[in-house]
Short mmCIF file of C-alpha atoms in Angstrom, two decimals:
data_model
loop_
_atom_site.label_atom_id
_atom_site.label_comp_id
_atom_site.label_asym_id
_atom_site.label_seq_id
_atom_site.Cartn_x
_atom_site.Cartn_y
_atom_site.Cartn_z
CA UNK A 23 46.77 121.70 -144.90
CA UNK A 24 45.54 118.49 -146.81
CA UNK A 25 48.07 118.39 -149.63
CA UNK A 26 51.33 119.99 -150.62
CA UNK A 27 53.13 119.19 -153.85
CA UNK A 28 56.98 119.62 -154.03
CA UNK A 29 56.40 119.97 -157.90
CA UNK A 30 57.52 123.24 -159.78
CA UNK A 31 55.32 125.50 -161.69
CA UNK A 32 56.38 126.31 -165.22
CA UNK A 33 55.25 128.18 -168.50
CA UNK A 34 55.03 125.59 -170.84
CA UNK A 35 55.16 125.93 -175.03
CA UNK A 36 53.94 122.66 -176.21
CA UNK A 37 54.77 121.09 -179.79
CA UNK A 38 52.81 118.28 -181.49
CA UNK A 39 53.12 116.83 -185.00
CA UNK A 40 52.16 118.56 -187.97
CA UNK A 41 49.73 119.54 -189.05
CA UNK A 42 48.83 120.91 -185.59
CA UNK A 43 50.26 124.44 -184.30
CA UNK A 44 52.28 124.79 -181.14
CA UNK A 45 50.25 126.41 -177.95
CA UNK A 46 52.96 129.10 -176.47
CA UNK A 47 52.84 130.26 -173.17
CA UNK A 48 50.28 127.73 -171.29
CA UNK A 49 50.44 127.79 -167.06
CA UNK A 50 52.29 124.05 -166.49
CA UNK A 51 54.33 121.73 -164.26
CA UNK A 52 54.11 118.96 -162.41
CA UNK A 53 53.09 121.45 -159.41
CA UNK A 54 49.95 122.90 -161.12
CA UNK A 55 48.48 119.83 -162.44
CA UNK A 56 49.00 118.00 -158.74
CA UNK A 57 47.51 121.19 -157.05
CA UNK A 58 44.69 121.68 -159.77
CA UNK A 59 44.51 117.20 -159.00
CA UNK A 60 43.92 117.83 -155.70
CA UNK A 61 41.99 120.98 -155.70
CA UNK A 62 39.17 119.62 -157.84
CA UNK A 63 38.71 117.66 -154.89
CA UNK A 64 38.56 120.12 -152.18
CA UNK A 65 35.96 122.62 -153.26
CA UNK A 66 35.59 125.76 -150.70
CA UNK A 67 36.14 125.86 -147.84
CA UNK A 68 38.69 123.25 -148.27
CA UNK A 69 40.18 124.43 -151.45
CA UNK A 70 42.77 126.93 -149.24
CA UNK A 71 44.10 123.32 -147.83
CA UNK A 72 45.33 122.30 -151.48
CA UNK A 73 49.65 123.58 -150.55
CA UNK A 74 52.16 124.50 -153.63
CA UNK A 75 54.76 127.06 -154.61
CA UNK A 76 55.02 129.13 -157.63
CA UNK A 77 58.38 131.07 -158.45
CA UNK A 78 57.00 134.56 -159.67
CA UNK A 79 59.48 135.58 -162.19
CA UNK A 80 59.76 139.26 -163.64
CA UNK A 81 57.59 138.11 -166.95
CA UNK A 82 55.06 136.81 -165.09
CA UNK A 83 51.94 137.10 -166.94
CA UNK A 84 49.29 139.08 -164.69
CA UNK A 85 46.67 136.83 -165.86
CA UNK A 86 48.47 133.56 -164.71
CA UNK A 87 48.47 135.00 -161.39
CA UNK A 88 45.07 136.23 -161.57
CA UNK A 89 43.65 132.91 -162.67
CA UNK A 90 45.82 130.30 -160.29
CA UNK A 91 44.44 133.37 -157.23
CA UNK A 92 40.63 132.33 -158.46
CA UNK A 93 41.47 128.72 -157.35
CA UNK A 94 41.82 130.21 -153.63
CA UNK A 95 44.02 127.51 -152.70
CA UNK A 96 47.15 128.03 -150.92
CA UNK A 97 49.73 128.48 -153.17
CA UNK A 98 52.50 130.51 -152.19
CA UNK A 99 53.90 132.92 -154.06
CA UNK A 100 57.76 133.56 -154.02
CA UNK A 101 58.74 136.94 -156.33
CA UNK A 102 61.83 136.09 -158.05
CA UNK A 103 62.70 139.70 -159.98
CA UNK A 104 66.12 139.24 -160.48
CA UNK A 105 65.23 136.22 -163.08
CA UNK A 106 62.49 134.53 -165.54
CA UNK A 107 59.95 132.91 -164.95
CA UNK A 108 61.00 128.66 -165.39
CA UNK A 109 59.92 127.90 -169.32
CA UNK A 110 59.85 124.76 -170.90
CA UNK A 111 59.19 123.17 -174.07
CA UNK A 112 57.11 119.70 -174.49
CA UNK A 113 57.31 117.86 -177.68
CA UNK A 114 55.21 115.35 -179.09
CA UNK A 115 57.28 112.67 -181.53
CA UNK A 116 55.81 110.21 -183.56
CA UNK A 117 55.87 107.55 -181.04
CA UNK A 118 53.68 109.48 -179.12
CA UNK A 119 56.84 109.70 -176.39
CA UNK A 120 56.99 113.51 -174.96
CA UNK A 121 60.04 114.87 -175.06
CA UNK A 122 60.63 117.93 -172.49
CA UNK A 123 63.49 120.01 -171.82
CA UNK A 124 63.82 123.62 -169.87
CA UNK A 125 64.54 126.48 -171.44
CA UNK A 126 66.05 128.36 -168.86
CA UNK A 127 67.34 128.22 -165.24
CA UNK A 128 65.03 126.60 -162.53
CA UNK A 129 64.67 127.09 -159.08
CA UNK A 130 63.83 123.47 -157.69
CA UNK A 131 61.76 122.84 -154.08
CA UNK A 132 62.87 121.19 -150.87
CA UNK A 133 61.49 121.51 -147.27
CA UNK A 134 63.07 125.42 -146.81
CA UNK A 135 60.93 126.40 -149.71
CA UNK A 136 57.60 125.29 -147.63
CA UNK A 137 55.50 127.56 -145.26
CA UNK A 138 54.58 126.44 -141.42
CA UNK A 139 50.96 125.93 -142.46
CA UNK A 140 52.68 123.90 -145.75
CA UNK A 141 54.12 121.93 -143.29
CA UNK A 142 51.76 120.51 -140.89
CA UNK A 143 49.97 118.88 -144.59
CA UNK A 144 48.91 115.18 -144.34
CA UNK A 145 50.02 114.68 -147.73
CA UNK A 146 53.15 115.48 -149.82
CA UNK A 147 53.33 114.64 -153.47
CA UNK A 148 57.36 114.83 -154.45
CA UNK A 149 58.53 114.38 -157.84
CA UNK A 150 62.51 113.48 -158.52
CA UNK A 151 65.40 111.51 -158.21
CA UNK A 152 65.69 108.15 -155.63
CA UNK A 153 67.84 110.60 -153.90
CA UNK A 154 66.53 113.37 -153.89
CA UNK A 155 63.55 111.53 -152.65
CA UNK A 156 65.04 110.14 -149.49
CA UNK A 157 66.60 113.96 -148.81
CA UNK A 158 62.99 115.64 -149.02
CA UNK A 159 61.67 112.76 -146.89
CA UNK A 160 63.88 113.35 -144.29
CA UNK A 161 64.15 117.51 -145.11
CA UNK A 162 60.33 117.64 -144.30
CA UNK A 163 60.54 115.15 -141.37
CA UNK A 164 63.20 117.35 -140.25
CA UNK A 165 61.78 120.24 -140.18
CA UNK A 166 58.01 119.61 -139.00
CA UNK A 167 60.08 117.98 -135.64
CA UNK A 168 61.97 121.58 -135.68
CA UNK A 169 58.76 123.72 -136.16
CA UNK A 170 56.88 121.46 -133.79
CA UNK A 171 59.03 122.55 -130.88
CA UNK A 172 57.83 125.77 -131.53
CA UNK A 173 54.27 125.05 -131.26
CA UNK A 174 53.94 123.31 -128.25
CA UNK A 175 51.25 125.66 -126.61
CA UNK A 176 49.06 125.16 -130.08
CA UNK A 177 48.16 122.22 -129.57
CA UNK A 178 46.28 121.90 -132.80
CA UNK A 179 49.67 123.40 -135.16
CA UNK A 180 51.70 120.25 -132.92
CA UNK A 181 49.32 117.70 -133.35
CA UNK A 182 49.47 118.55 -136.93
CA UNK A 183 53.45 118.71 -137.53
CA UNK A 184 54.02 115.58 -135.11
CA UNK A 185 51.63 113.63 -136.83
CA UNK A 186 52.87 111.11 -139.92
CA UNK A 187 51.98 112.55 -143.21
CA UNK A 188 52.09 110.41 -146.51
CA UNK A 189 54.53 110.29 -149.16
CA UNK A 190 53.45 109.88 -152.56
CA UNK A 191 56.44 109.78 -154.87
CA UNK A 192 56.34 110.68 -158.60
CA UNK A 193 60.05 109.58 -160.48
CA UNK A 194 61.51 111.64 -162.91
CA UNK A 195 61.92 109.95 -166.12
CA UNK A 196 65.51 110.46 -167.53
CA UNK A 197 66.77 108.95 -163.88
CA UNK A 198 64.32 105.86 -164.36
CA UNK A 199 67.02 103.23 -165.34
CA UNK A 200 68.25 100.02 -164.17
CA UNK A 201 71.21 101.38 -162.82
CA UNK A 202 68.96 103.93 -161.00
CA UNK A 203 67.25 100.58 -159.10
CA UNK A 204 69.34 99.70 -156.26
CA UNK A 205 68.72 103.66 -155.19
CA UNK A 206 64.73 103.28 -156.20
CA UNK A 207 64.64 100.31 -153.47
CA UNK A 208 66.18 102.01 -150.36
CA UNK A 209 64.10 105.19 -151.66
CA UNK A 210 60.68 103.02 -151.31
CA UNK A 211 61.44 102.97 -147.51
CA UNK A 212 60.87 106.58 -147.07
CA UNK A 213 57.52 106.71 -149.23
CA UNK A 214 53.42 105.16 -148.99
CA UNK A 215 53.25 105.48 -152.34
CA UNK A 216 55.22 105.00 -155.28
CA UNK A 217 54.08 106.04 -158.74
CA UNK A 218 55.52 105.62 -161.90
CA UNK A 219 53.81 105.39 -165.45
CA UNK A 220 54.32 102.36 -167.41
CA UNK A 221 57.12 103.45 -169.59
CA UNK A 222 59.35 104.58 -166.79
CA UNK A 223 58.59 101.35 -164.28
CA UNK A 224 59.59 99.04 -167.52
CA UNK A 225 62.65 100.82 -168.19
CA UNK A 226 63.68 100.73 -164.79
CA UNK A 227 62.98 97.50 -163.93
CA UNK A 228 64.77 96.16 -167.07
CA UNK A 229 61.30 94.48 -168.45
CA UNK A 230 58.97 94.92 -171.40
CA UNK A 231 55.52 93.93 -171.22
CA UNK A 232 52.59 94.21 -174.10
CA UNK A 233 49.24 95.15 -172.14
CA UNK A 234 47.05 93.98 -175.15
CA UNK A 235 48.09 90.50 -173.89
CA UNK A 236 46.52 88.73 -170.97
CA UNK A 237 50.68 87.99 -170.33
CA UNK A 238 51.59 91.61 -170.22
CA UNK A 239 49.15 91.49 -166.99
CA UNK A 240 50.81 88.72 -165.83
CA UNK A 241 54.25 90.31 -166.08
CA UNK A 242 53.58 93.25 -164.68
CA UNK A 243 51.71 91.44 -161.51
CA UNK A 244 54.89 89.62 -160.75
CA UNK A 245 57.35 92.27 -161.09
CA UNK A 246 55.45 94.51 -158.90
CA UNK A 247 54.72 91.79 -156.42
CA UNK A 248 58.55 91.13 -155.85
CA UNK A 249 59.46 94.80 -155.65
CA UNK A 250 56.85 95.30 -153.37
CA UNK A 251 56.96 91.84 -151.16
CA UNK A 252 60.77 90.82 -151.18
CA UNK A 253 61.48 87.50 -149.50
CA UNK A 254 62.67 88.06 -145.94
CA UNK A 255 61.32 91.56 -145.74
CA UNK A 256 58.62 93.47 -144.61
CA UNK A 257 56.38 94.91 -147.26
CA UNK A 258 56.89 97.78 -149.43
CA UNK A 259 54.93 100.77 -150.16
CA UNK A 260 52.09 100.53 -152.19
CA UNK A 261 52.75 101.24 -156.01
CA UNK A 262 50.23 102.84 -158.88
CA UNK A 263 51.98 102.10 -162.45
CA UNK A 264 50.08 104.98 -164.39
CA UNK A 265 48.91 103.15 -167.88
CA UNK A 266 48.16 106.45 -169.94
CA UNK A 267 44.59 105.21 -171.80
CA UNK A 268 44.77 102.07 -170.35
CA UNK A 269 44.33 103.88 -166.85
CA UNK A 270 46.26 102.33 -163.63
CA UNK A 271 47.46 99.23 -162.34
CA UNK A 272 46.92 99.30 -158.37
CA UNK A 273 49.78 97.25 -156.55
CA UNK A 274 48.90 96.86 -152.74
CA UNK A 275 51.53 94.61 -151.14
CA UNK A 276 49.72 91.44 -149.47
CA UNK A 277 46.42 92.60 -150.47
CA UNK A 278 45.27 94.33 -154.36
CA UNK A 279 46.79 94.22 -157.65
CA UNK A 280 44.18 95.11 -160.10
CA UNK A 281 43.81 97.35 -162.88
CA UNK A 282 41.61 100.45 -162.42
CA UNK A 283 40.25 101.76 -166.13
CA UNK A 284 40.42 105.54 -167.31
CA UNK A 285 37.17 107.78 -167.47
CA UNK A 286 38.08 107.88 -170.89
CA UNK A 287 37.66 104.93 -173.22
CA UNK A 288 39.81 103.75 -176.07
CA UNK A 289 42.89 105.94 -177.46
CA UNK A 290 42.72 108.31 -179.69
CA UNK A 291 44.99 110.52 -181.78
CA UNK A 292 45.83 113.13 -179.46
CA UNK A 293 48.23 114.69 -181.98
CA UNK A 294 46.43 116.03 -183.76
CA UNK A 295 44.02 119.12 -182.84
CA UNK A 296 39.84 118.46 -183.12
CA UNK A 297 40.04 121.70 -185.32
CA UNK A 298 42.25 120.29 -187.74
CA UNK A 299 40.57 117.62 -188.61
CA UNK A 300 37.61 116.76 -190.73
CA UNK A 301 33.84 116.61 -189.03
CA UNK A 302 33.79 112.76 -190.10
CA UNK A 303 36.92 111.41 -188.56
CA UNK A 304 36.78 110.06 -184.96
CA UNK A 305 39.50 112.73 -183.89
CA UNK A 306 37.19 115.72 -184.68
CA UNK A 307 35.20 114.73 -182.06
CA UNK A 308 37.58 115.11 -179.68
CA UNK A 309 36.09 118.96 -178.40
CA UNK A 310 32.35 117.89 -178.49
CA UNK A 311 30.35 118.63 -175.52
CA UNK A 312 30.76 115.01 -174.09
CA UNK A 313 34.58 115.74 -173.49
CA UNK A 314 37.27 113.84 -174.33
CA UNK A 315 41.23 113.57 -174.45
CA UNK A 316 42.57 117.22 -176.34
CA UNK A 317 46.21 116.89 -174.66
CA UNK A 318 47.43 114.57 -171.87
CA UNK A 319 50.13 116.59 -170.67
CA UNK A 320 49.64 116.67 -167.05
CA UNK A 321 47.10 114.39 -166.63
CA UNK A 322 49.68 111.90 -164.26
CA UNK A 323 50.22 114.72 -162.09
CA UNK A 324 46.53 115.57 -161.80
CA UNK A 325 45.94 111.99 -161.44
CA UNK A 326 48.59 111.89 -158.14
CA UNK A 327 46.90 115.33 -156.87
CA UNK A 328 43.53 113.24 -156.37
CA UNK A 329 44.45 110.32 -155.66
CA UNK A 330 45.88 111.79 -152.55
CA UNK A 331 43.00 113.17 -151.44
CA UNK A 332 41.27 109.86 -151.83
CA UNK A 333 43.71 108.42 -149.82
CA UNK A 334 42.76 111.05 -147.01
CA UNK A 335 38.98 110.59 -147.68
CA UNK A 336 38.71 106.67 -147.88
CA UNK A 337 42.00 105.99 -145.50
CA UNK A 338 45.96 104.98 -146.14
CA UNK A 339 45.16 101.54 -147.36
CA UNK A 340 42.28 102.57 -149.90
CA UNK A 341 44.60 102.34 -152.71
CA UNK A 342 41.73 101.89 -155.13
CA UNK A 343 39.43 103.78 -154.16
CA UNK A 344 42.03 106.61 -154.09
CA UNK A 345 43.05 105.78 -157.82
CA UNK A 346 39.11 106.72 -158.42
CA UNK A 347 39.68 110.06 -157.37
CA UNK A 348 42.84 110.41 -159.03
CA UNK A 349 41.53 108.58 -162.46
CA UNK A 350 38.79 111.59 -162.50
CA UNK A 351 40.96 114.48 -161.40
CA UNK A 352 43.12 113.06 -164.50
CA UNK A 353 40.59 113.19 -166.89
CA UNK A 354 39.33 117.09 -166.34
CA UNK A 355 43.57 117.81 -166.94
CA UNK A 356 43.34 116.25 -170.12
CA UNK A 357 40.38 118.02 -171.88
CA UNK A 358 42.79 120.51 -172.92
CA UNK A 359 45.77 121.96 -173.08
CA UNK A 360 46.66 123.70 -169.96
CA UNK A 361 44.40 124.17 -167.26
CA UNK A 362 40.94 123.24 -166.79
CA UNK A 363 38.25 125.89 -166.66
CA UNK A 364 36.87 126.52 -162.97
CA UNK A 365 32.91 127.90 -163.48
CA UNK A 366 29.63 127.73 -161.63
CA UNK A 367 26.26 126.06 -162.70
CA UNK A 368 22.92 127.74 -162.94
CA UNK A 369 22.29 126.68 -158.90
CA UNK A 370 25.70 128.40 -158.07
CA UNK A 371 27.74 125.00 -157.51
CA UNK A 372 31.49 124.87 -158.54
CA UNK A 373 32.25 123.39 -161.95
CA UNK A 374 35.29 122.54 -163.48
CA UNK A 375 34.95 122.62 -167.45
CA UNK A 376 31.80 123.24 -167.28
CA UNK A 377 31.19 119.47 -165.08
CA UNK A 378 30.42 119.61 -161.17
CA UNK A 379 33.42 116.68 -160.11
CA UNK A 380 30.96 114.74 -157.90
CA UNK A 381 28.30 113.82 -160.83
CA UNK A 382 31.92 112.83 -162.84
CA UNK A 383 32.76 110.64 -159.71
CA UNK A 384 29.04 108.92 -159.44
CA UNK A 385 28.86 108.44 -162.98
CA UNK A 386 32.32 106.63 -163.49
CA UNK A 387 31.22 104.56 -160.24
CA UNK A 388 28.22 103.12 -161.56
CA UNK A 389 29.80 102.44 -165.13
CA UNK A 390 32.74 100.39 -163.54
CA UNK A 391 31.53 99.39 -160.19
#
């Protein structure tokens, strides 16, 4: 297994500002859009090496199923009868700030919850608390030592669960506060990678910084560099502050902090749906055959989902290189709402949306670099 994410799967209604309708029932979670992340980046026969878990409730829809099994990845499905599938509701303000809450119970992921092939993955992609982070850490550790034991005659199953795996670690937002930070710090010495998005690193780091200015840069640079370099200590993990349109700032302790741009160009009014509006206005263009940004929910999650595989392609300390992957992975997760559309050109090669993900790669390459 390449990749496992510790990220739930949920049935999603999403609400946006009038005049645009809600979309009900759409397959989401941070768990789908890091699987369908990495997955666009292991094609078969390596798509089965893509790891997640999806709670099966009594409700669930036969087509979800159907659709997630087309993937062939290796998701594994747990049938929960006695309760609903996990439901939640994203809402769009103003601001442009989502607001999300559940609507019903959830049944949350730890190392118990994994499979022995889930185990021996090189890559985990956790999303939660400082905590909670340090507990799965040490839960997985745990239990690849356990399962190891068990394997000693298969060489290749023990050479998997005794090697060190990376840990890529998503925050939650509501738990993203300065009171949260003391926690954050002794979590970043369980993890390779920590990820936050602008908004959330800001808030928790008790600083506000304006991008649009060459200082904003500047700030960030320096608060990353003395989370991530403290005086007296070894270096920290590595750290990719997710900028939404503005794309990612890379923070490599010692080595790279530098700003890696989105596939997609300038914001636009994602608020409002392409259908909606009239041919003439910017927006309406947002569903032409080019592709562009229809809904962004996910697109963080996708964006972690590849960029772990580019850190197992190009190697631990690749951090930009992996943000490549994980900056195209994003932008197929954000050409609509929901999932992207897995196809197959004329010659029979896997497309995603209608795009084969290696042309997407080349031609953001040679536009940036």
């Amino acid at each position: 297994m390449d990749f496992v994410t510790l990220g739930m799967f949920i049935i999603d209604e999403i609400h946006y500002q009038p005049p645009r309708k809600p979309d009900m029932n759409i397959m989401g979670g941070a768990g789908l859009y890091a699987a369908i992340g990495a997955r666009l980046l292991r094609p078969p026969p390596s798509a089965s090496k893509v790891g997640w878990v999806v709670h099966q409730g009594h409700d669930f829809p036969s087509h979800v199923k159907a659709t997630i099994e087309s993937w062939n990845t290796g998701c594994e499905f747990i049938h929960t009868p006695d309760r609903c599938t996990t439901r939640a509701c994203n809402r769009y303000e103003k601001n442009g700030h989502r607001a999300f809450e559940y609507l019903n119970s959830k049944i949350r992921l730890d190392e118990k919850s994994l499979t022995v092939a889930q185990l021996t993955s090189k890559a985990y992609h956790l999303i939660c608390s400082p905590q909670r982070c340090i507990d799965l850490v040490e839960g997985i550790t745990a239990r690849r030592a356990v399962e190891a034991k068990k394997y000693e005659i298969d060489t290749e199953t023990w050479c998997r669960l005794t090697a060190d795996p990376v840990f890529i670690w998503e925050p939650v937002p509501d738990l993203c506060l300065p009171l949260q930070f003391p926690k954050t710090l002794e979590a970043l010495n369980h993890v390779h990678v920590f990820s936050p998005n602008l908004e959330e690193f800001c808030s928790l780091t008790s600083i506000s910084v304006d991008l649009d200015r060459p200082s904003g840069w500047v700030e960030l640079r320096r608060r990353c560099k003395e989370i991530l370099e403290p005086t007296n200590s070894l270096p920290g993990p590595s750290a990719v502050i997710r900028l939404g349109e503005k794309g990612c700032f890379v923070a490599q302790p010692g080595q790279r902090y530098t700003r890696v741009p989105p596939y997609y160009g300038e914001p636009r009014d994602t608020a409002i749906h392409p259908a909606e509006q009239g041919r003439n206005d910017p927006a309406a263009r947002l569903n032409d055959t080019s592709g562009s940004v229809v809904d962004p929910t996910g697109g963080g999650n996708a964006f972690l989902g590849g960029f772990a595989i580019g850190l197992l392609e190009f190697g631990r300390s690749e951090i930009k290189e992996a943000a490549v992957y994980g900056t195209i992975a994003a932008s197929f997760a954000i050409e609509q709402v929901g999932a992207p559309t897995l196809g197959r050109s004329a010659s029979g090669e896997e497309t995603w949306n209608g795009v084969n993900v290696e042309d997407r790669i080349m031609e953001y390459s040679m536009r940036y670099w």
